[in-house]
Short mmCIF file of N, CA, C and O in Angstrom, two decimals:
data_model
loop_
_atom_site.label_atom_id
_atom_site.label_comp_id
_atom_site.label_asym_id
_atom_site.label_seq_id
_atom_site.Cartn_x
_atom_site.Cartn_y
_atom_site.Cartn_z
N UNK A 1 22.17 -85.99 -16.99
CA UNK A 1 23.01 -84.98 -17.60
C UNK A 1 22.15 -84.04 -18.44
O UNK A 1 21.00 -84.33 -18.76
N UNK A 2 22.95 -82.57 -18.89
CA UNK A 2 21.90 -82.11 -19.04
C UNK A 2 21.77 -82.50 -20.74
O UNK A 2 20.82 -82.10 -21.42
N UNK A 3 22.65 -83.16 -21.18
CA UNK A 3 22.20 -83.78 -22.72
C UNK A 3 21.25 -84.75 -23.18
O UNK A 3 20.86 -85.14 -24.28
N UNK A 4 20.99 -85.06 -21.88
CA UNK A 4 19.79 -86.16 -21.82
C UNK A 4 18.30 -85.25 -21.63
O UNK A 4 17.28 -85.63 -22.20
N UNK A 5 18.32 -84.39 -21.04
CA UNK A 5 17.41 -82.86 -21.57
C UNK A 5 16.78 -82.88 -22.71
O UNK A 5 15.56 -82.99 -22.82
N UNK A 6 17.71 -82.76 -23.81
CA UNK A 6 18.14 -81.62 -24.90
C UNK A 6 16.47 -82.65 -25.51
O UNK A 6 16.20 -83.84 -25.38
N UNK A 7 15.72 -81.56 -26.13
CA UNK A 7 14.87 -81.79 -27.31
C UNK A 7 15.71 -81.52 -28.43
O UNK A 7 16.81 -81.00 -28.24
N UNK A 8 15.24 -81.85 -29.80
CA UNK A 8 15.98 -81.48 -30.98
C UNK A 8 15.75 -80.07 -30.76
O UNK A 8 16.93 -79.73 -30.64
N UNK A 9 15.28 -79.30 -30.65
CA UNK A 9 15.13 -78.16 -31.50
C UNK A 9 15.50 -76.74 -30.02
O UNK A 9 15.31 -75.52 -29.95
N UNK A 10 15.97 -77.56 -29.29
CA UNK A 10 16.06 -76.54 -27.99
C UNK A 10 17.64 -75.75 -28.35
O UNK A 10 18.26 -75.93 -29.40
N UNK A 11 18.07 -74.90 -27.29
CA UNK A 11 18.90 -74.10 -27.58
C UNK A 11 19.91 -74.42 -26.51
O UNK A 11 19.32 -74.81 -25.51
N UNK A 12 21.09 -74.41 -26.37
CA UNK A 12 21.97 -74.26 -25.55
C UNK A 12 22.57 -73.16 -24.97
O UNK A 12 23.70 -73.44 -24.56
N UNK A 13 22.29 -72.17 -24.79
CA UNK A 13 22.84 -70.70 -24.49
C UNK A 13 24.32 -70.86 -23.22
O UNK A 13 24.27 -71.19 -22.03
N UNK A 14 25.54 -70.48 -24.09
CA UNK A 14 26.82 -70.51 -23.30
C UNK A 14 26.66 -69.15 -22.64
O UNK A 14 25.83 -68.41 -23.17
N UNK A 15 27.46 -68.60 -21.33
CA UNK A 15 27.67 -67.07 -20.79
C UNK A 15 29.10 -66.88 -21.37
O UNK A 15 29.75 -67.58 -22.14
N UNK A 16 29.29 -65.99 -20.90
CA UNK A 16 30.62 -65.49 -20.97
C UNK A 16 31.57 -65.95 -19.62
O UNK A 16 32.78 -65.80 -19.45
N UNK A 17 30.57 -66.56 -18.74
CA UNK A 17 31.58 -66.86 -17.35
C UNK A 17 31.87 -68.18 -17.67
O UNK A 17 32.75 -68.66 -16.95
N UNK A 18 31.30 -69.14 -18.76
CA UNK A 18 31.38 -70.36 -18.55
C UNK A 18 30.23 -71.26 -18.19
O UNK A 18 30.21 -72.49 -18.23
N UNK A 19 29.11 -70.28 -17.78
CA UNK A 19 27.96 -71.24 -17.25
C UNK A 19 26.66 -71.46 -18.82
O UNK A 19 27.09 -71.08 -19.91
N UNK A 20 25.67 -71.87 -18.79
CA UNK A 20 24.87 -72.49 -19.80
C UNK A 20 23.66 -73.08 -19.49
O UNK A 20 23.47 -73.83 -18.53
N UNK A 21 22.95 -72.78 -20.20
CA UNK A 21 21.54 -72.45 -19.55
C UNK A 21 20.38 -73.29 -21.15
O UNK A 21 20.87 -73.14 -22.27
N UNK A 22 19.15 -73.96 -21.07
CA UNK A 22 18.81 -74.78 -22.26
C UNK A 22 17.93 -73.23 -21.87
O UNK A 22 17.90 -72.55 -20.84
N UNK A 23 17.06 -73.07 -23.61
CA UNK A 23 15.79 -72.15 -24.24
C UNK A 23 15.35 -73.69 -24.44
O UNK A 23 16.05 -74.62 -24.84
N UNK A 24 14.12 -73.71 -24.10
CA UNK A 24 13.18 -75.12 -25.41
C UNK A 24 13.03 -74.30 -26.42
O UNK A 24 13.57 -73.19 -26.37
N UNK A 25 12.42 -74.62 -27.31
CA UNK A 25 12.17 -74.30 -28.36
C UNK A 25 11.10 -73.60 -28.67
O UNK A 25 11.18 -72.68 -29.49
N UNK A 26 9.93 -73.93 -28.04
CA UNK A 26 8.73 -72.92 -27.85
C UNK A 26 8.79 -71.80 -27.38
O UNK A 26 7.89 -70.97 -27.40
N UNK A 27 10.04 -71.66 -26.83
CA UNK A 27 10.20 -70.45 -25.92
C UNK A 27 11.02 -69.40 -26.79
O UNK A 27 11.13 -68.24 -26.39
N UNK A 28 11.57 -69.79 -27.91
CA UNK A 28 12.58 -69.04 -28.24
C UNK A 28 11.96 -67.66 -29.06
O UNK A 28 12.79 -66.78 -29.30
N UNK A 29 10.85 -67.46 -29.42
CA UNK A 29 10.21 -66.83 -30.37
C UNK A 29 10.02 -65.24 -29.43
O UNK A 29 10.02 -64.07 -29.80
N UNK A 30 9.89 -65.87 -28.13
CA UNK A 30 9.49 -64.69 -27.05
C UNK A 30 10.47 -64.19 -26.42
O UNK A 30 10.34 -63.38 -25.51
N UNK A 31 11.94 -64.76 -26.99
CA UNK A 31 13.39 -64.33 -26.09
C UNK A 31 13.79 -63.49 -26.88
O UNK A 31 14.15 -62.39 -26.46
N UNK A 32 13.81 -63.72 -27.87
CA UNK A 32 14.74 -62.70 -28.92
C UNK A 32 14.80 -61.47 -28.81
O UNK A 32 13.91 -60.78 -29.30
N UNK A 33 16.02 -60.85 -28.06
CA UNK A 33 16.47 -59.88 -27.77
C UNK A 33 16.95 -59.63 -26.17
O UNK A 33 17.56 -58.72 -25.61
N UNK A 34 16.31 -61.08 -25.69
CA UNK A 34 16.46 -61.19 -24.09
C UNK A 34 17.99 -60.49 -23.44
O UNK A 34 18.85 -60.55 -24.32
N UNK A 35 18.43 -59.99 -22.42
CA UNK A 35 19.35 -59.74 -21.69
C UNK A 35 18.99 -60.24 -20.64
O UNK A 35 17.99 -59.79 -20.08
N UNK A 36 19.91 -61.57 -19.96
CA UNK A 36 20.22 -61.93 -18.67
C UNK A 36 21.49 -61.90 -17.98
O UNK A 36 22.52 -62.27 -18.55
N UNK A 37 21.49 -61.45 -16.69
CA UNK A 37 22.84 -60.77 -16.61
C UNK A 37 22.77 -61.49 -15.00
O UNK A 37 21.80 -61.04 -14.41
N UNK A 38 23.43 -62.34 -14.30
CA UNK A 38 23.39 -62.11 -12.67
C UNK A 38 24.29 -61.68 -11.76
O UNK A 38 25.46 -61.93 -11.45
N UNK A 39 23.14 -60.75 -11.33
CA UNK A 39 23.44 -59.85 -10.13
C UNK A 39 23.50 -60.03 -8.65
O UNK A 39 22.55 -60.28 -7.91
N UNK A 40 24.91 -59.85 -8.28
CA UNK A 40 25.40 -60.38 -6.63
C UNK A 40 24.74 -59.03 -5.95
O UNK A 40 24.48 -58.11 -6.72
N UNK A 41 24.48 -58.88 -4.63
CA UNK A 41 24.62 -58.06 -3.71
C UNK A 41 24.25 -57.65 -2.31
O UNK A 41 23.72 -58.68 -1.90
N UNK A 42 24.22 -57.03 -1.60
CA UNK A 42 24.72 -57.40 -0.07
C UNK A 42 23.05 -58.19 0.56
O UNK A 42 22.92 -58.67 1.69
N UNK A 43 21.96 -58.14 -0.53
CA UNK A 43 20.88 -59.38 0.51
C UNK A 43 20.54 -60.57 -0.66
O UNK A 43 19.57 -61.34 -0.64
N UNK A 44 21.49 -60.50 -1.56
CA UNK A 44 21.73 -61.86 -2.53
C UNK A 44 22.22 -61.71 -3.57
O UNK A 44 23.01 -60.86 -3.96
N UNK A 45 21.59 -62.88 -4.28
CA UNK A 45 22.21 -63.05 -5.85
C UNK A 45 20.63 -63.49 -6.51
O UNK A 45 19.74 -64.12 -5.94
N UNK A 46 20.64 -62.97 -7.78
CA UNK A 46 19.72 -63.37 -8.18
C UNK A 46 20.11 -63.06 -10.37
O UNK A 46 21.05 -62.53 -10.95
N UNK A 47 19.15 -63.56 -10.78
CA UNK A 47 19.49 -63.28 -12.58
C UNK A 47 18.07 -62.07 -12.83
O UNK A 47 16.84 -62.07 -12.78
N UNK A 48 19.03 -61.28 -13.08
CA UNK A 48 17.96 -59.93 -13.73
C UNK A 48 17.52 -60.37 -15.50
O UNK A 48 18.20 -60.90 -16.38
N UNK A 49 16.83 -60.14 -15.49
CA UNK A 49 16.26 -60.52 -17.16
C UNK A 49 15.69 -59.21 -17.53
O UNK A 49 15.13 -58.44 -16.74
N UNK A 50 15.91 -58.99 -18.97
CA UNK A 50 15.45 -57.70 -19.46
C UNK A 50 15.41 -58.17 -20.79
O UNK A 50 16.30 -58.45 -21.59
N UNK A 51 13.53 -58.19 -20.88
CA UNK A 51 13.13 -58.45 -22.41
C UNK A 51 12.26 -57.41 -22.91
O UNK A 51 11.25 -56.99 -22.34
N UNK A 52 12.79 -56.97 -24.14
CA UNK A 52 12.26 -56.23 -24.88
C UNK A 52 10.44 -56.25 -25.55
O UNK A 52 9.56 -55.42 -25.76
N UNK A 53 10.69 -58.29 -25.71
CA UNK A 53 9.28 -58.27 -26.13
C UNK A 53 8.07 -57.98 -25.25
O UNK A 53 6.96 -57.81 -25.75
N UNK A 54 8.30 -57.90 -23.80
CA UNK A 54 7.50 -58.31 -22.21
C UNK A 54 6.50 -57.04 -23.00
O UNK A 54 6.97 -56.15 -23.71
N UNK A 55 5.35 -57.17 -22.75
CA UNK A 55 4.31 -56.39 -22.73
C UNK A 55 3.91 -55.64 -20.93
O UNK A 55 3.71 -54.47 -20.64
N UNK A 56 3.91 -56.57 -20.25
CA UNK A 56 3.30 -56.53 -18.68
C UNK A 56 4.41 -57.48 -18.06
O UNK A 56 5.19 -58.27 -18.58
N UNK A 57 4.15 -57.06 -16.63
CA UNK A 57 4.96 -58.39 -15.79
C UNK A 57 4.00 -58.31 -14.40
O UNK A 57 3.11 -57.46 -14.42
N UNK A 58 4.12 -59.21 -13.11
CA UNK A 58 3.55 -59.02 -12.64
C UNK A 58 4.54 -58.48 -11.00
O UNK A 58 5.37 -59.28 -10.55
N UNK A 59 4.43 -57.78 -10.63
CA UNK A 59 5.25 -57.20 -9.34
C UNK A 59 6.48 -58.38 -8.72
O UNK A 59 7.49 -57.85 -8.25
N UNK A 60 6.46 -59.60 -8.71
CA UNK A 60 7.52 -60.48 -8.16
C UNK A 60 8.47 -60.79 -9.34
O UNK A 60 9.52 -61.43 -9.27
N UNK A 61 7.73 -60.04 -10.83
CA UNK A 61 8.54 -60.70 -12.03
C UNK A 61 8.70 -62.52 -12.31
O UNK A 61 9.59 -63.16 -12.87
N UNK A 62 7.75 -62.85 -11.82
CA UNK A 62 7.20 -64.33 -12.29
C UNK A 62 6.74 -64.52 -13.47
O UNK A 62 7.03 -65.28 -14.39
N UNK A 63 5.81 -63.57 -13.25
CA UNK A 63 4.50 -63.87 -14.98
C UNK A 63 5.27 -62.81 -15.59
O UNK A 63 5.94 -61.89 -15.13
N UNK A 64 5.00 -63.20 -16.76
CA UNK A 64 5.15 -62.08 -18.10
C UNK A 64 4.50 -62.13 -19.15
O UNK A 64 4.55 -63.19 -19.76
N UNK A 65 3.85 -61.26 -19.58
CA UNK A 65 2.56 -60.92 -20.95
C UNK A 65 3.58 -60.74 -22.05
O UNK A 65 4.77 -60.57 -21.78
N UNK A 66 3.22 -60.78 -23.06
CA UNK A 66 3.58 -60.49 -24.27
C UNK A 66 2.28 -60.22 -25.46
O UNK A 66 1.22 -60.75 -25.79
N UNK A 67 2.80 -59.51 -25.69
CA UNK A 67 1.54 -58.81 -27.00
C UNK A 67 1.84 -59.68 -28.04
O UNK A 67 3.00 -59.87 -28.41
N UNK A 68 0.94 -60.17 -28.49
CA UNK A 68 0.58 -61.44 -29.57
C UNK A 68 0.20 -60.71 -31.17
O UNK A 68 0.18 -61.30 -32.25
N UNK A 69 0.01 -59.68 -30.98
CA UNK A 69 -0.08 -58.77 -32.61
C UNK A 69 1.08 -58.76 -33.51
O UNK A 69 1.01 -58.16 -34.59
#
């Protein structure tokens, strides 16, 4: 289950449709401000992410840089 997951310090993020998604905790410093939204359409479905902090990404949107200053 996914409560058997949970670190102390991780995040639970609810949607608005009902679905819910864990942040760990290391991760949360680099989300803040994140927008994830998913998007249906006629050659799939997939979750668009749009972060403010991203410095770089790399063309498939796998990797992502962030400026450390």
């Amino acid at each position: 289950s996914m409560a058997s997951e949970l670190h102390e310090d991780d995040e639970v993020v609810q949607t608005e449709n009902g679905s819910s998604f864990i942040v760990g905790s290391h991760s949360l410093m680099f989300l803040i401000g994140t927008e994830v939204d998913y998007v249906k359409s006629l050659v799939g479905s997939n979750f668009e992410i749009k972060n403010p902090n991203a410095h770089s990404s790399c063309g498939c949107g796998v990797s992502v840089n962030f400026n450390m200053e």
